[in-house]
């Protein structure tokens, strides 16, 4: 499945542990995921979107964009 990552691959991409992703799933936190045939997958686009929510920029640039 193109564009889908396993938990191991997603953890590597985000530089997190698999345990962290599993814990977040159990708590309803973290990036979006789906279960297909009993296996957990993450879409690369969703990982990027989730990561980008945490990006910050200098205050003066943010004011210019608003």
CSV table of C-alpha atoms in Angstrom, one decimal:
chain,number,residue,atom,x,y,z
A,1,UNK,CA,0.0,0.0,0.0
A,2,UNK,CA,1.7,3.1,-1.2
A,3,UNK,CA,1.9,6.0,1.2
A,4,UNK,CA,1.1,3.8,4.2
A,5,UNK,CA,3.6,3.1,7.0
A,6,UNK,CA,3.7,0.5,9.7
A,7,UNK,CA,4.0,1.6,13.3
A,8,UNK,CA,7.7,0.8,13.2
A,9,UNK,CA,8.2,2.9,10.1
A,10,UNK,CA,6.1,5.8,11.4
A,11,UNK,CA,8.0,5.8,14.7
A,12,UNK,CA,11.3,6.0,12.7
A,13,UNK,CA,9.9,8.8,10.6
A,14,UNK,CA,8.9,10.8,13.6
A,15,UNK,CA,11.9,9.8,15.6
A,16,UNK,CA,9.8,8.4,18.4
A,17,UNK,CA,9.5,4.9,19.9
A,18,UNK,CA,6.9,2.4,18.8
A,19,UNK,CA,5.7,2.3,22.4
A,20,UNK,CA,5.0,6.0,22.3
A,21,UNK,CA,2.8,5.7,19.3
A,22,UNK,CA,1.0,2.7,20.8
A,23,UNK,CA,0.4,4.6,24.0
A,24,UNK,CA,-0.9,7.6,22.1
A,25,UNK,CA,-3.3,5.4,20.1
A,26,UNK,CA,-4.7,3.9,23.3
A,27,UNK,CA,-5.3,7.5,24.7
A,28,UNK,CA,-6.7,8.8,21.4
A,29,UNK,CA,-3.7,11.1,20.9
A,30,UNK,CA,-1.0,11.5,18.3
A,31,UNK,CA,-1.2,11.2,14.5
A,32,UNK,CA,-4.2,9.7,12.7
A,33,UNK,CA,-3.9,5.9,12.1
A,34,UNK,CA,-6.1,3.2,10.6
A,35,UNK,CA,-6.5,-0.6,11.2
A,36,UNK,CA,-6.6,-2.8,8.1
A,37,UNK,CA,-6.8,-6.5,8.5
A,38,UNK,CA,-5.9,-6.2,12.2
A,39,UNK,CA,-2.7,-4.2,11.4
A,40,UNK,CA,-2.0,-0.6,12.2
A,41,UNK,CA,-1.0,1.8,9.5
A,42,UNK,CA,-0.2,5.5,9.3
A,43,UNK,CA,-0.4,7.6,6.1
A,44,UNK,CA,2.7,9.6,5.4
A,45,UNK,CA,0.6,12.7,4.6
A,46,UNK,CA,-1.1,12.5,8.0
A,47,UNK,CA,2.2,12.2,9.8
A,48,UNK,CA,3.5,15.3,8.0
A,49,UNK,CA,0.3,17.2,8.8
A,50,UNK,CA,0.4,16.2,12.5
A,51,UNK,CA,4.1,17.1,12.7
A,52,UNK,CA,3.5,20.5,11.0
A,53,UNK,CA,1.0,21.4,13.7
A,54,UNK,CA,3.9,21.7,16.1
A,55,UNK,CA,6.0,23.9,14.0
A,56,UNK,CA,6.6,27.4,15.3
A,57,UNK,CA,7.8,30.6,13.7
A,58,UNK,CA,9.0,33.9,15.1
A,59,UNK,CA,6.3,36.2,16.3
A,60,UNK,CA,7.0,39.0,13.8
A,61,UNK,CA,6.7,36.6,10.9
A,62,UNK,CA,3.4,35.1,12.2
A,63,UNK,CA,1.9,38.6,12.5
A,64,UNK,CA,2.8,39.3,8.9
A,65,UNK,CA,0.9,36.1,7.8
A,66,UNK,CA,-2.3,36.8,9.8
